[in-house]
Amino acid sequence: MRTRLIRPVVAAAAVVLSLSFISCEKREAAEPAGGPPEITLVIHGGAGTISRDKMTPEKEKAIRDKLTEALEAGHTILRNRGTALDAVEASIRILEDSPLFNAGKGAVFSSEGKNELDASIMDGATLKAGAVASVTTIKNPISAARAVMTQSKHVLLVGPGAEKFAEEKGLEIVPPHYFFDQDRWDELQRAKEAEKASVTPPSRGKVMLGTVGALALDANGNLAAGTSTGGLTNKMHGRVGDSPIIGAGTYANNKTCAVSGTGQGEFFIRLEIAYDVSALMEYGGMPLREAADKVIKEKLTGLGGTGGIIALDKDGNIAAPFNTPGMYRGWVKGDGKAHTAMYSDEEVSQ
Amino acid sequence: MRTRLIRPVVAAAAVVLSLSFISCEKREAAEPAGGPPEITLVIHGGAGTISRDKMTPEKEKAIRDKLTEALEAGHTILRNRGTALDAVEASIRILEDSPLFNAGKGAVFSSEGKNELDASIMDGATLKAGAVASVTTIKNPISAARAVMTQSKHVLLVGPGAEKFAEEKGLEIVPPHYFFDQDRWDELQRAKEAEKASVTPPSRGKVMLGTVGALALDANGNLAAGTSTGGLTNKMHGRVGDSPIIGAGTYANNKTCAVSGTGQGEFFIRLEIAYDVSALMEYGGMPLREAADKVIKEKLTGLGGTGGIIALDKDGNIAAPFNTPGMYRGWVKGDGKAHTAMYSDEEVSQ
């Protein structure tokens, strides 16, 4: 076990949080106390070829610090009786603004050398949802997704129509070069060279399947889920993965759970990964962890897909199964302790 | 009961079919014979404000004739041991090419006066799927969806990227004015005037929620589903509904059923309508009709949405619940008799 103190990030919230290396999967279930539910926030920063031998201490620290910052931002909202939706949006915006993750500022490049972003958000209390796909000028796609949910009669807007809508609603618009990142550009060039040579692109320990997501359970017992991504390096122009698809990459329902996915989006769409966890709970009577494991370790793996999910049920139980070498993830509950994990072998340490 | 003879439509298939006014919902289940499954094709042409007092005999005949033509095209393929996917695509292409339905040639206009088309297709044997959304130049979006499924590594392509892909694959590209239809244009103008006056647009007996879809069960026991639409009149530029969303508007799985939806797409996305029928069968142990009824009559209606689905299970059972005044629909089984129905009160008559 390693524990260290994290700096207070929000002026008003000088809560000192401890960071532990913990596997979500092995965390014990929260015990429903009969009173109000324990506020909970769970995030991920992508699943993929994450392994210790390819990770530098500096990179690892930067990623864990950013995950912690996102957890703290969301937790501050939940602690002050803010909504699950607000917490999800705030956490994801921090991850979108960081070049460390494949969403917003760190988005990968499509085969045409563009950053095409997708995001979605869902409210477990009302089953309302919003999403944007294939947008290139919206700084924080998760906020555009939320605006679609709350300020339009639609659920999914794509391309220039979505960008126009976001601009009309006063969201921050940036020039496409805002999303430029040299590492991601180099990654595209390697992918293109590999494509020409018909070999698998070298991974260099990168998060090949990166995406970010957040789930929250607020003091009123409401669940929310959100996901944001730059998609796949070298993806075809116009390709949309699971992240903006309600039921595939994102789902929330107060009756069951909230889920956000990361991985090979095509498999997540074909398997309705996010909603399937909820359906297994509601119709199959499974507890959260069993349902989440079945979806990833049996159904996704069985079909040949890779990736992972974070899942949070209405009682505050957490699951985070993945079939990749690693998944960036973190969570915080009522005690305010922020936890992060990256590898599959991280043990419970609290 | 009314029965009439239909002209043979395919030179090689001079099968005389009888047309009966039958409600899918009340049709008795096919009895599994123990041998190969009975080939079955089910189609819909949209649910909405369809009522006898607003329908002319000429319009009704034109719609029933076109549904029959689509059924015959698909049935010819199935009868000759073609695949469920081929039958679904062939049937939908006929409906797309007709201005009578809100898909392909008959697509409604978006608020910007454009026709933005969506379609998807799914193979129940492999769970492979393909979809296109927000395309404006592809004559038959269902064929583009199929090309995405079989000739790309992706499931969903949107906008110009999807159009470029379709062109590269040799699909027929048409100028945007190909989709122009005076009635649909007038419908948009009325919707815009109503929007200005903040009143509900007059329906004039039109299919306000039109979309087309097809399901097939072939001689090898494989299921397939497809859906194609022009979306909503006066929809926001870039709006994507449920039709191209696997699990929302379209789903097929040999283990359970095939489903295609038509209605208020936003509700279909939020409720994962198409996949939910399958989940209720697989996890909840419900027979097809009970699952389909629950999804439309309890869940969709409960959330305030309107529309309907056609559903076909692996044993050839059919369901077609809707909560609108009517839904254009039709089906044909091994005996080659094509049946069509439009209203909610059409009774079993065979």
XYZ file of C-alpha atoms in Angstrom:
700
model
C 0.000 0.000 0.000
C 1.135 3.472 -0.867
C -0.640 6.522 0.476
C 0.169 10.164 0.009
C -1.433 13.535 0.635
C -2.903 15.450 -2.234
C -2.973 19.225 -2.436
C -6.294 20.930 -1.870
C -7.536 21.965 -5.284
C -10.639 23.990 -4.701
C -10.187 27.070 -2.528
C -13.409 26.425 -0.684
C -12.730 22.757 -0.230
C -9.477 22.268 1.566
C -10.198 18.636 2.120
C -7.112 16.528 2.406
C -7.586 13.362 0.442
C -5.571 10.211 0.525
C -4.691 8.378 -2.617
C -4.454 4.631 -2.548
C -3.691 2.065 -5.181
C -6.809 0.025 -5.163
C -8.610 -2.204 -7.612
C -12.237 -1.197 -7.972
C -13.104 -4.729 -8.807
C -12.143 -6.060 -5.447
C -13.671 -3.324 -3.346
C -16.263 -4.532 -0.908
C -19.845 -3.466 -1.462
C -21.142 -0.476 0.446
C -23.746 -1.511 2.981
C -27.026 0.285 2.487
C -27.536 2.106 5.772
C -31.251 2.696 5.424
C -30.649 6.449 5.448
C -29.677 8.636 2.523
C -27.247 6.937 0.134
C -23.544 7.568 0.491
C -22.410 9.998 -2.174
C -20.144 8.254 -4.660
C -18.200 9.280 -7.728
C -16.415 6.864 -10.070
C -14.331 7.861 -13.077
C -12.239 6.255 -15.777
C -9.607 7.579 -18.118
C -9.500 4.786 -20.666
C -8.662 1.108 -20.887
C -5.869 -0.312 -22.990
C -2.288 -1.417 -23.148
C -1.305 0.051 -19.800
C 1.589 -1.834 -18.227
C 4.179 -0.953 -15.603
C 7.166 -1.652 -17.823
C 6.072 1.003 -20.295
C 5.005 3.602 -17.735
C 7.373 6.252 -16.385
C 7.014 7.447 -12.778
C 6.413 10.998 -14.064
C 3.637 9.909 -16.430
C 2.036 7.758 -13.761
C 2.071 10.598 -11.264
C 0.621 13.021 -13.806
C -2.233 10.645 -14.612
C -3.036 9.834 -10.985
C -2.920 13.534 -10.079
C -5.328 14.409 -12.875
C -7.720 11.603 -11.978
C -7.607 12.841 -8.384
C -8.311 16.402 -9.458
C -11.353 15.189 -11.395
C -12.544 13.174 -8.387
C -12.124 16.150 -6.078
C -14.055 18.459 -8.377
C -16.974 16.057 -8.534
C -16.826 15.200 -4.861
C -16.959 18.858 -3.859
C -20.223 19.165 -5.770
C -21.711 16.013 -4.261
C -20.592 16.937 -0.735
C -22.387 20.266 -1.077
C -25.570 18.439 -2.087
C -25.069 19.189 -5.765
C -26.538 16.881 -8.377
C -25.049 13.727 -9.819
C -25.299 15.355 -13.262
C -23.261 18.362 -12.131
C -20.622 16.110 -10.578
C -20.339 13.967 -13.717
C -20.017 16.994 -15.966
C -17.441 18.721 -13.744
C -15.254 15.623 -13.477
C -15.322 14.931 -17.189
C -14.525 18.544 -18.092
C -11.277 18.263 -16.137
C -10.318 15.097 -17.991
C -11.334 16.664 -21.321
C -9.114 19.673 -20.637
C -6.074 17.463 -20.022
C -3.929 16.166 -22.899
C -3.343 12.991 -20.877
C -6.630 11.442 -21.943
C -8.234 10.723 -25.292
C -11.070 13.238 -24.956
C -11.298 16.977 -25.515
C -7.771 18.419 -25.547
C -6.077 15.002 -25.754
C -8.217 13.559 -28.518
C -6.605 11.281 -31.061
C -6.617 12.046 -34.781
C -8.872 10.490 -37.399
C -7.418 9.159 -40.642
C -7.959 12.612 -42.144
C -5.863 14.229 -39.422
C -8.857 15.707 -37.619
C -10.049 15.457 -34.043
C -13.657 14.303 -34.105
C -15.133 14.246 -30.629
C -18.089 12.358 -29.165
C -19.774 12.593 -25.760
C -22.982 11.689 -23.966
C -24.647 12.117 -20.596
C -27.673 10.487 -18.970
C -29.827 11.301 -15.983
C -30.846 8.206 -14.028
C -33.796 9.975 -12.410
C -35.621 10.864 -15.623
C -33.875 8.699 -18.237
C -33.250 11.926 -20.119
C -30.099 11.906 -22.178
C -28.046 14.065 -24.509
C -25.162 13.405 -26.858
C -22.991 14.939 -29.552
C -20.918 13.094 -32.126
C -18.312 13.930 -34.712
C -17.811 17.503 -33.480
C -14.546 19.337 -34.081
C -14.869 22.777 -32.472
C -16.526 22.271 -29.084
C -14.011 22.570 -26.243
C -16.006 20.434 -23.813
C -18.213 17.944 -25.636
C -19.692 16.678 -22.342
C -21.212 20.112 -21.738
C -22.606 20.140 -25.268
C -24.149 16.722 -24.598
C -25.758 18.120 -21.472
C -27.075 21.123 -23.390
C -28.642 18.769 -25.946
C -30.340 16.966 -23.052
C -31.644 20.052 -21.307
C -32.057 22.644 -24.047
C -33.233 20.716 -27.105
C -35.976 18.223 -27.838
C -33.399 15.815 -29.239
C -30.985 13.269 -27.755
C -28.229 13.066 -30.374
C -26.838 15.825 -32.588
C -23.924 15.197 -34.938
C -21.416 17.243 -36.904
C -21.909 20.885 -37.889
C -25.505 20.867 -36.608
C -24.237 19.976 -33.147
C -21.523 22.631 -33.336
C -24.005 25.297 -34.370
C -26.291 24.287 -31.509
C -23.431 24.434 -28.987
C -22.409 27.870 -30.185
C -25.991 29.143 -29.961
C -26.161 27.883 -26.387
C -23.049 29.838 -25.462
C -20.659 26.923 -25.058
C -16.967 27.538 -25.606
C -15.933 27.089 -29.238
C -12.256 26.611 -30.100
C -10.378 26.464 -33.388
C -9.605 22.877 -34.449
C -5.881 23.365 -33.724
C -6.751 23.698 -30.014
C -6.956 19.895 -30.030
C -3.555 19.440 -31.676
C -1.166 17.322 -29.631
C 2.212 16.244 -30.984
C 2.133 12.818 -29.321
C -1.301 12.065 -30.745
C -0.177 13.292 -34.175
C 2.862 11.037 -34.062
C 0.555 8.187 -33.042
C -1.515 8.773 -36.191
C 1.585 8.759 -38.397
C 2.692 5.449 -36.886
C -0.794 4.012 -37.371
C -0.806 5.084 -41.005
C 2.631 3.599 -41.616
C 1.544 0.375 -39.946
C -1.613 0.331 -42.054
C 0.487 0.628 -45.218
C 2.711 -2.187 -44.043
C -0.361 -4.134 -42.868
C 0.986 -4.658 -39.376
C -0.461 -3.799 -35.998
C 0.652 -0.316 -34.925
C 3.234 -0.237 -32.134
C 1.564 0.571 -28.842
C 4.438 2.262 -26.991
C 2.411 1.796 -23.818
C -0.169 4.340 -24.930
C -3.818 4.104 -24.052
C -4.884 2.877 -27.465
C -8.519 2.703 -26.458
C -8.661 5.797 -24.292
C -11.903 7.526 -23.396
C -13.024 9.221 -20.182
C -16.162 8.727 -18.149
C -17.777 9.501 -14.822
C -20.629 8.145 -12.733
C -22.168 9.749 -9.671
C -24.661 8.962 -6.940
C -25.803 12.106 -5.191
C -27.274 12.751 -1.744
C -30.784 12.492 -3.179
C -30.099 9.011 -4.499
C -29.948 10.078 -8.121
C -27.533 8.422 -10.511
C -25.917 9.988 -13.580
C -23.400 8.814 -16.174
C -21.268 10.551 -18.778
C -18.629 9.580 -21.337
C -16.376 11.604 -23.658
C -13.876 10.513 -26.280
C -11.753 11.325 -29.283
C -12.434 7.866 -30.640
C -9.852 5.702 -32.363
C -6.549 6.830 -33.824
C -6.759 6.652 -37.617
C -10.511 6.091 -37.523
C -12.438 6.666 -40.729
C -13.835 10.184 -41.168
C -17.340 10.233 -39.687
C -16.848 7.087 -37.599
C -18.848 7.201 -34.390
C -18.144 4.767 -31.585
C -20.094 3.847 -28.495
C -19.365 6.894 -26.344
C -22.216 9.068 -27.674
C -24.595 6.130 -27.945
C -26.950 5.870 -24.991
C -27.075 2.222 -23.954
C -23.755 1.367 -25.598
C -21.164 3.644 -23.945
C -23.309 5.419 -21.354
C -26.370 4.514 -19.307
C -27.987 5.600 -16.044
C -31.202 4.517 -14.370
C -32.058 5.102 -10.708
C -33.745 1.690 -10.638
C -30.492 -0.107 -11.340
C -27.138 1.513 -12.055
C -24.975 3.947 -13.986
C -22.362 2.721 -16.474
C -19.647 4.287 -18.648
C -17.532 2.288 -21.078
C -14.170 2.475 -22.783
C -12.839 0.146 -25.431
C -13.509 -1.003 -28.944
C -16.670 0.987 -29.515
C -18.007 -1.186 -32.299
C -18.278 -4.137 -29.919
C -19.873 -1.942 -27.259
C -22.559 -0.879 -29.749
C -23.250 -4.400 -30.981
C -23.567 -5.671 -27.389
C -25.391 -2.653 -25.859
C -22.769 -2.921 -23.142
C -23.911 -0.109 -20.814
C -27.608 -0.922 -20.880
C -26.912 -4.640 -20.675
C -25.544 -4.279 -17.143
C -28.817 -2.625 -16.152
C -30.929 -5.244 -17.962
C -29.089 -8.104 -16.243
C -29.796 -6.456 -12.896
C -33.430 -5.583 -13.604
C -34.557 -8.662 -15.533
C -31.946 -11.200 -14.485
C -31.819 -10.282 -10.785
C -28.025 -10.054 -10.761
C -26.113 -7.844 -8.353
C -24.018 -5.083 -9.951
C -20.662 -6.791 -9.915
C -21.929 -10.056 -11.346
C -23.757 -8.207 -14.130
C -20.739 -6.036 -14.950
C -18.407 -9.043 -14.993
C -20.732 -11.030 -17.216
C -20.983 -8.200 -19.741
C -17.228 -7.615 -19.985
C -15.655 -10.964 -19.175
C -18.171 -13.206 -20.926
C -20.041 -11.236 -23.565
C -17.418 -8.699 -24.704
C -14.545 -11.150 -24.425
C -16.619 -13.875 -26.077
C -17.278 -11.709 -29.126
C -13.576 -10.827 -29.390
C -13.796 -7.244 -28.149
C -11.622 -5.448 -25.632
C -12.279 -2.703 -23.132
C -13.805 -2.072 -19.763
C -16.554 -0.310 -17.871
C -17.100 1.461 -14.616
C -20.450 0.761 -12.987
C -22.162 2.179 -9.911
C -25.449 0.965 -8.512
C -28.145 2.821 -6.624
C -26.753 1.593 -3.303
C -23.256 2.898 -4.006
C -21.649 -0.408 -5.000
C -18.877 -0.099 -7.552
C -17.553 -2.436 -10.232
C -14.849 -1.800 -12.817
C -14.137 -4.908 -14.892
C -11.906 -4.770 -17.970
C -10.201 -7.319 -20.203
C -7.275 -5.097 -21.221
C -3.947 -4.986 -19.372
C -5.052 -1.864 -17.549
C -7.693 0.804 -17.101
C -7.202 4.238 -15.577
C -9.852 4.586 -12.880
C -10.671 6.267 -9.625
C -13.420 6.707 -7.086
C -14.373 8.654 -4.026
C -17.149 8.089 -1.513
C -18.605 10.006 1.421
C -15.357 9.961 3.373
C -13.719 12.099 0.692
C -10.793 9.751 0.130
C -9.865 9.753 -3.556
C -8.611 6.435 -4.881
C -6.949 5.778 -8.211
C -5.812 2.619 -9.974
C -4.261 1.747 -13.324
C -3.297 -1.899 -13.488
C -5.224 -5.137 -13.220
C -3.252 -6.401 -10.249
C -3.797 -3.481 -7.901
C -5.093 -4.791 -4.623
C -7.508 -3.441 -2.078
C -5.472 -1.438 0.390
C -7.888 0.405 2.592
C -62.348 -9.539 -44.351
C -61.256 -8.244 -47.707
C -59.059 -10.224 -50.031
C -57.796 -9.362 -53.457
C -55.267 -10.606 -55.945
C -52.006 -8.785 -56.361
C -50.105 -8.614 -59.596
C -46.955 -10.679 -59.859
C -44.080 -8.257 -59.450
C -40.975 -10.245 -60.036
C -40.731 -11.895 -63.427
C -39.254 -15.061 -61.989
C -41.740 -15.239 -59.170
C -45.234 -15.254 -60.527
C -46.658 -16.143 -57.163
C -50.186 -14.957 -56.619
C -50.486 -13.568 -53.145
C -53.572 -12.764 -51.204
C -53.801 -9.597 -49.207
C -55.725 -9.649 -45.982
C -56.433 -7.003 -43.402
C -54.949 -8.533 -40.351
C -53.562 -7.200 -37.108
C -50.104 -8.562 -36.453
C -50.719 -8.274 -32.779
C -53.538 -10.733 -32.786
C -51.940 -13.239 -35.079
C -51.471 -16.648 -33.546
C -47.946 -17.839 -32.927
C -46.349 -20.090 -35.484
C -45.877 -23.588 -34.156
C -42.269 -24.727 -34.291
C -42.400 -27.852 -36.424
C -39.121 -29.332 -35.343
C -37.775 -29.038 -38.882
C -36.225 -25.996 -40.509
C -37.902 -22.742 -39.460
C -40.632 -21.307 -41.631
C -39.258 -18.413 -43.637
C -40.831 -15.165 -42.467
C -40.595 -11.518 -43.463
C -42.155 -8.629 -41.534
C -42.079 -4.996 -42.594
C -43.352 -1.644 -41.401
C -43.803 1.679 -43.134
C -44.148 3.956 -40.124
C -46.457 4.527 -37.179
C -48.431 7.677 -36.601
C -51.697 9.482 -37.066
C -53.131 7.014 -39.537
C -56.932 6.969 -39.433
C -59.628 5.882 -41.861
C -61.379 9.255 -41.980
C -58.267 10.930 -43.326
C -57.262 8.201 -45.759
C -58.423 8.145 -49.375
C -59.045 4.802 -51.085
C -56.391 5.673 -53.673
C -53.761 6.449 -51.047
C -54.615 3.329 -49.078
C -54.323 1.162 -52.182
C -51.009 2.745 -53.132
C -49.562 2.097 -49.682
C -50.816 -1.481 -49.460
C -49.547 -2.207 -52.978
C -46.093 -0.863 -52.130
C -45.922 -2.813 -48.859
C -46.913 -5.921 -50.831
C -44.246 -5.271 -53.434
C -41.647 -5.018 -50.664
C -42.902 -8.243 -49.092
C -42.794 -10.065 -52.402
C -39.251 -8.933 -53.130
C -38.029 -10.175 -49.747
C -40.055 -13.356 -49.902
C -38.649 -14.274 -53.307
C -35.173 -14.130 -51.804
C -36.118 -16.189 -48.760
C -38.002 -18.759 -50.826
C -34.896 -19.266 -52.954
C -32.871 -19.893 -49.788
C -31.377 -16.405 -49.815
C -30.248 -14.830 -46.584
C -32.295 -12.866 -44.083
C -29.912 -9.940 -44.635
C -30.559 -9.955 -48.394
C -34.314 -10.090 -47.841
C -34.248 -7.213 -45.340
C -32.137 -5.045 -47.629
C -34.262 -5.779 -50.727
C -37.543 -5.010 -48.957
C -36.278 -1.774 -47.475
C -34.832 -0.578 -50.788
C -38.294 -0.775 -52.321
C -39.776 1.294 -49.508
C -36.858 3.765 -49.704
C -37.463 4.225 -53.426
C -41.127 5.106 -52.868
C -42.220 8.653 -51.958
C -45.012 7.132 -49.854
C -42.728 6.494 -46.897
C -40.422 8.686 -44.837
C -37.188 7.077 -45.959
C -35.025 7.482 -49.034
C -37.076 9.170 -51.766
C -39.913 10.133 -49.400
C -37.785 11.554 -46.615
C -39.057 14.546 -44.686
C -37.170 17.828 -44.523
C -35.060 19.080 -41.627
C -35.487 22.615 -40.314
C -32.836 23.708 -42.805
C -34.816 22.289 -45.716
C -32.530 19.309 -46.175
C -33.192 15.582 -46.262
C -30.889 13.915 -43.749
C -31.203 10.158 -43.872
C -30.387 7.451 -41.325
C -30.366 3.658 -41.611
C -29.037 0.565 -39.906
C -28.923 -3.191 -40.375
C -28.007 -6.062 -38.050
C -27.175 -9.718 -38.577
C -28.625 -11.932 -35.863
C -26.182 -14.753 -36.586
C -23.004 -12.769 -35.879
C -24.315 -9.653 -34.092
C -22.501 -7.687 -36.772
C -24.118 -4.369 -37.581
C -23.747 -1.335 -39.793
C -25.339 2.096 -39.857
C -25.189 5.506 -41.497
C -26.612 8.739 -40.140
C -27.187 12.257 -41.366
C -26.406 11.443 -45.000
C -27.833 13.511 -47.833
C -26.623 11.979 -51.093
C -26.977 8.205 -50.735
C -29.963 6.893 -52.686
C -30.417 3.781 -50.533
C -29.113 4.320 -47.020
C -29.921 0.711 -46.048
C -27.365 -0.509 -48.589
C -24.807 1.949 -47.219
C -25.488 0.600 -43.723
C -24.875 -2.898 -45.008
C -21.638 -1.807 -46.681
C -20.470 -0.307 -43.372
C -21.184 -3.677 -41.738
C -19.442 -5.815 -44.328
C -16.774 -3.567 -45.822
C -15.497 -1.436 -42.934
C -14.231 -2.087 -39.432
C -16.798 0.339 -38.051
C -20.494 0.140 -37.150
C -21.652 3.750 -37.510
C -20.533 6.381 -40.017
C -22.116 9.827 -40.120
C -22.302 12.762 -42.510
C -19.800 13.411 -45.305
C -17.528 10.602 -44.096
C -20.362 8.130 -44.606
C -21.152 9.589 -48.026
C -17.536 9.347 -49.138
C -17.403 5.745 -47.956
C -20.615 4.876 -49.827
C -19.298 6.437 -53.014
C -16.003 4.558 -52.705
C -17.919 1.320 -52.344
C -19.826 1.995 -55.556
C -23.232 2.736 -54.058
C -25.597 4.965 -55.990
C -25.112 8.651 -55.197
C -27.844 11.135 -56.092
C -28.015 14.922 -55.982
C -29.868 16.200 -52.906
C -32.840 17.323 -55.038
C -33.536 13.650 -55.816
C -35.166 13.528 -52.382
C -37.361 16.570 -53.001
C -41.059 15.886 -52.592
C -43.657 18.653 -52.749
C -45.893 17.144 -50.060
C -42.973 16.776 -47.651
C -41.862 20.325 -48.433
C -45.340 21.649 -47.703
C -45.304 19.642 -44.469
C -42.115 21.448 -43.431
C -43.646 24.851 -44.196
C -46.681 24.025 -42.075
C -44.441 22.801 -39.264
C -42.436 26.005 -39.376
C -45.561 28.163 -39.345
C -46.928 26.161 -36.431
C -43.628 26.525 -34.606
C -43.819 30.298 -35.014
C -47.372 30.290 -33.713
C -46.393 27.775 -31.007
C -49.141 25.352 -31.885
C -48.985 21.703 -32.799
C -48.644 21.291 -36.573
C -51.759 19.992 -38.342
C -51.398 16.323 -39.096
C -53.610 16.034 -42.184
C -53.534 12.296 -41.672
C -49.873 12.116 -42.581
C -47.492 9.612 -41.100
C -45.828 12.091 -38.774
C -43.515 9.467 -37.365
C -42.828 7.537 -40.532
C -39.854 5.243 -40.948
C -39.519 1.902 -42.688
C -38.135 -1.373 -41.436
C -37.893 -5.068 -42.210
C -37.172 -8.276 -40.323
C -36.480 -11.683 -41.798
C -36.029 -15.264 -40.699
C -34.387 -17.337 -43.411
C -34.366 -21.047 -44.144
C -31.158 -21.453 -42.167
C -32.776 -19.984 -39.057
C -30.889 -16.709 -39.240
C -32.577 -13.476 -38.231
C -31.842 -9.993 -39.577
C -33.282 -6.532 -38.986
C -33.054 -3.211 -40.795
C -34.506 0.280 -40.455
C -34.344 3.409 -42.639
C -35.728 6.886 -42.102
C -35.758 10.542 -42.999
C -36.307 11.395 -39.359
C -38.623 14.118 -38.133
C -40.070 16.975 -40.165
C -38.427 20.233 -39.064
C -35.793 18.365 -37.041
C -32.708 20.295 -36.013
C -29.783 20.040 -38.462
C -27.624 17.096 -37.360
C -30.355 15.442 -35.287
C -30.059 11.668 -35.284
C -32.914 9.507 -34.066
C -33.106 5.847 -33.157
C -33.130 4.322 -36.630
C -29.325 4.168 -37.076
C -28.751 3.262 -33.436
C -28.247 -0.458 -32.915
C -30.292 -1.451 -29.869
C -32.612 1.549 -30.129
C -34.242 1.336 -33.576
C -32.807 -1.949 -34.850
C -31.683 -5.198 -33.257
C -31.258 -8.842 -34.285
C -29.957 -11.837 -32.385
C -30.517 -15.459 -33.396
C -30.842 -16.341 -29.701
C -33.940 -14.216 -29.300
C -35.495 -11.990 -31.948
C -35.246 -9.244 -34.543
C -36.832 -5.826 -33.961
C -37.313 -2.614 -35.971
C -38.901 0.508 -34.528
C -40.740 3.599 -35.696
C -41.776 6.541 -33.581
C -40.343 9.316 -31.491
C -36.712 8.332 -31.812
C -35.545 10.146 -28.719
C -37.697 7.912 -26.533
C -36.538 4.832 -28.420
C -32.909 5.759 -27.690
C -33.512 6.491 -24.005
C -35.336 3.158 -23.586
C -33.127 0.982 -25.849
C -36.422 -0.187 -27.308
C -35.174 -2.744 -29.845
C -32.636 -4.431 -27.577
C -35.012 -4.322 -24.639
C -37.373 -6.786 -26.325
C -34.444 -9.183 -26.665
C -33.292 -8.609 -23.070
C -36.772 -9.277 -21.694
C -36.829 -12.560 -23.631
C -33.295 -13.638 -22.743
C -33.063 -12.494 -19.114
C -36.732 -12.226 -18.198
C -37.918 -15.402 -19.898
C -40.794 -13.640 -21.668
C -42.235 -14.835 -24.961
C -41.906 -12.417 -27.888
C -45.343 -10.883 -27.779
C -45.298 -10.240 -24.047
C -41.853 -8.639 -24.291
C -42.845 -6.474 -27.260
C -46.065 -5.363 -25.564
C -44.260 -4.508 -22.338
C -41.703 -2.381 -24.156
C -44.260 -0.394 -26.170
C -47.390 -0.383 -24.043
C -45.760 -0.047 -20.618
C -42.294 1.415 -21.007
C -42.660 3.673 -24.056
C -46.178 4.764 -23.152
C -45.158 5.235 -19.514
C -42.379 7.624 -20.458
C -44.725 9.607 -22.692
C -43.383 8.441 -26.044
C -45.283 7.244 -29.098
C -44.500 4.748 -31.821
C -44.404 1.072 -32.510
C -42.223 -1.881 -33.376
C -42.294 -4.984 -35.449
C -40.678 -8.016 -33.828
C -39.948 -11.528 -35.070
C -38.539 -14.324 -32.965
C -36.329 -17.237 -33.928
C -39.374 -19.532 -34.153
C -41.193 -17.259 -36.585
C -43.590 -15.649 -34.111
C -44.547 -12.077 -34.955
C -45.581 -9.109 -32.816
C -46.326 -5.549 -33.913
C -47.487 -3.404 -30.983
C -47.895 0.375 -31.321
C -49.508 3.114 -29.284
C -50.301 5.408 -32.211
C -53.625 5.357 -34.115
C -52.047 3.257 -36.805
C -48.929 1.625 -38.176
C -48.308 0.537 -41.755
C -47.198 -3.072 -41.583
C -47.115 -6.310 -43.458
C -45.811 -9.850 -43.303
C -45.408 -12.990 -45.331
C -44.543 -16.522 -44.268
C -43.728 -19.764 -46.013
C -47.096 -19.966 -47.762
C -46.226 -16.827 -49.716
C -49.387 -14.959 -48.724
C -48.603 -11.270 -48.266
C -50.617 -9.528 -45.555
C -50.823 -5.810 -44.891
C -52.464 -3.746 -42.175
C -52.704 -0.057 -41.287
C -55.107 0.510 -38.412
C -55.237 -0.660 -34.824
C -58.617 -2.348 -35.196
C -57.765 -4.669 -38.057
C -58.748 -8.158 -37.050
C -57.343 -11.569 -37.728
C -59.003 -12.797 -40.876
C -57.263 -15.926 -41.941
